[in-house]
XYZ file of C-alpha atoms in Angstrom:
148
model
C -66.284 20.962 -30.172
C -64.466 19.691 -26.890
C -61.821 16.766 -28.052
C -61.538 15.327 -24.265
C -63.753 15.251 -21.256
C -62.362 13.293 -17.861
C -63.901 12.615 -14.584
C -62.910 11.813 -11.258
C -64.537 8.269 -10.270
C -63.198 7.433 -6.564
C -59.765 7.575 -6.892
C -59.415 6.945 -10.579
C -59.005 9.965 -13.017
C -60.537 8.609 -16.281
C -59.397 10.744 -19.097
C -61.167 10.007 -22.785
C -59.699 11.549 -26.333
C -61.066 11.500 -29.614
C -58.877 11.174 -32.581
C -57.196 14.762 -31.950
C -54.888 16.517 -29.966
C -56.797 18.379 -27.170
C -56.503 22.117 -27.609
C -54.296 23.635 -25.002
C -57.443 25.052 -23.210
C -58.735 21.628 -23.181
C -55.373 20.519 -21.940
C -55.251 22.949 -19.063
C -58.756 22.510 -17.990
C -57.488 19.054 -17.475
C -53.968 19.442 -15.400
C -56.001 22.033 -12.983
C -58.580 19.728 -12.378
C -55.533 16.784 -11.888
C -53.983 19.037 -9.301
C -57.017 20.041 -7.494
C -58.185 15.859 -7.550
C -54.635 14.012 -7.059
C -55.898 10.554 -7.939
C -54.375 7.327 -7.153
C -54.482 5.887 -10.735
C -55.890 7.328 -14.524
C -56.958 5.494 -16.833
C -56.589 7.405 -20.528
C -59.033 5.801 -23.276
C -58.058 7.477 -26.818
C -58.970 6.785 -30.358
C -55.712 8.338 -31.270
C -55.605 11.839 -29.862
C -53.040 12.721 -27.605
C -50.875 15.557 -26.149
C -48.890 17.798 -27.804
C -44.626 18.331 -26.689
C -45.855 21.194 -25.315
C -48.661 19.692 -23.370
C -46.992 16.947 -22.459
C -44.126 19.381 -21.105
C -46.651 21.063 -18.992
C -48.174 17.621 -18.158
C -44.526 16.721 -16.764
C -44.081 19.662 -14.708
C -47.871 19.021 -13.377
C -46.394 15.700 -12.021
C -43.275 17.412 -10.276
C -41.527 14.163 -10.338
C -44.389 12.304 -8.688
C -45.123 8.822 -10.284
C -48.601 8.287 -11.189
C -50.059 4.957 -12.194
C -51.324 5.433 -15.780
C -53.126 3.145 -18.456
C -53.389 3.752 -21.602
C -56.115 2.062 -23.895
C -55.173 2.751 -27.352
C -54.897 1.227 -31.201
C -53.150 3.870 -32.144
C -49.450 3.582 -32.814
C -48.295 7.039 -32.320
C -50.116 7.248 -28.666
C -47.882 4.464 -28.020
C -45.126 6.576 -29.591
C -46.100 9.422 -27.020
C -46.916 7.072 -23.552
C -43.067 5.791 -24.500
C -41.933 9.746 -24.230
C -44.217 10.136 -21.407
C -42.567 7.320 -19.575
C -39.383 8.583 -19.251
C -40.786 11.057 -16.766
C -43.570 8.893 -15.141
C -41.962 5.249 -15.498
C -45.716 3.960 -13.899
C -47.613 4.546 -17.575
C -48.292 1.843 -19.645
C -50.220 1.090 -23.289
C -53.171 -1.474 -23.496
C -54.886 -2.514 -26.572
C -58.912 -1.784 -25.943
C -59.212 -5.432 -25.857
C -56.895 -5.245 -22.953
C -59.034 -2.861 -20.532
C -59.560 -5.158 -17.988
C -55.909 -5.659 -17.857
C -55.439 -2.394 -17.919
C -57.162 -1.802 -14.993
C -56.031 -5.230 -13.112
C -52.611 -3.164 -13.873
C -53.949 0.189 -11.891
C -55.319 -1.903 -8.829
C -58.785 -1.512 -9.529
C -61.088 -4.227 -7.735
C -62.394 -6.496 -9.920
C -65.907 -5.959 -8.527
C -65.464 -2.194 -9.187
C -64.574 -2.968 -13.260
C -68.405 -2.974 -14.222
C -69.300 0.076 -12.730
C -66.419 2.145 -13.905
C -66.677 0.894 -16.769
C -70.026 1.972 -17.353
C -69.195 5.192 -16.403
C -66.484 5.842 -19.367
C -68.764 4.800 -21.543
C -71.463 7.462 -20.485
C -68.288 9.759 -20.290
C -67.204 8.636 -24.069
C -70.919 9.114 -25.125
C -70.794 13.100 -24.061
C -67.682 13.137 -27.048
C -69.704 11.214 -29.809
C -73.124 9.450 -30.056
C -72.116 6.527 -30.775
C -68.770 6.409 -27.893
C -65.259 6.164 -28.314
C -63.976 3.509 -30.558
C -61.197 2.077 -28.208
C -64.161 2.010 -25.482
C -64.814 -1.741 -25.330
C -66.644 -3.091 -22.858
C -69.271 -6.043 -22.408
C -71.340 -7.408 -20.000
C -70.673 -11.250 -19.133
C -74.013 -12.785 -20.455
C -76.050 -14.080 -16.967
C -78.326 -15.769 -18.980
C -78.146 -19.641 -20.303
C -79.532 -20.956 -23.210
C -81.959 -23.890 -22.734
């Protein structure tokens, strides 16, 4: 059973994570498809799955050095624990709490008017991992409608 999926949506690499560490094939799958897709920003939502030293060692040679924007939606305190090791070699990554998601991508440049949509595509994205979607997947539409 796959652990991550991601998906290239304009220039922002969307990577989701269920509670456990990707498997290395998973983790592989992903850096190839990062080099072949260079994106300008990636937004990571996790529900407390993360990479591994070793993945994140081949994760920092992937980068070569090159700073990449990334956001990370998380509760989980041990992702933070591994975006703070993971910053020391990419200084542009930064935790969010899923409440936080539009801030989090208000802090990758995003346009606002672009928010919805992507959006709406993680969750269809987090829905190929589990029926019901990632837990750290929050997202709701501003209500349109008024109340008599």
């Amino acid at each position: 059973m796959a652990t991550m999926r991601y998906e290239l949506f304009g220039d922002t690499l969307a990577i989701l994570h269920m509670a456990n560490a990707p498997s290395d094939d998973e983790w592989e799958g992903m850096l190839v498809y990062l080099r072949a897709n260079w994106p300008a920003r990636v937004v990571v939502f996790t529900d407390g799955g993360g990479p591994t030293t070793l993945q994140r060692g081949r994760l920092n040679d992937a980068l070569s050095g090159k700073p990449l924007k990334t956001a990370v939606v998380t509760s989980s305190a041990v992702v933070r624990g591994i975006v703070t090791a993971l910053s020391w070699f990419n200084a542009g990554i930064k935790t969010f709490t899923p409440d936080r998601a539009p801030a989090a991508l208000r802090y990758l440049g995003v346009a606002v008017d672009a928010h919805e949509h992507l959006m709406q595509q993680v969750l269809k994205l987090s829905k190929q991992l589990t029926a019901d979607g990632l837990k750290c997947v929050v997202w709701s539409v501003p209500s349109t409608s008024r109340s008599p």
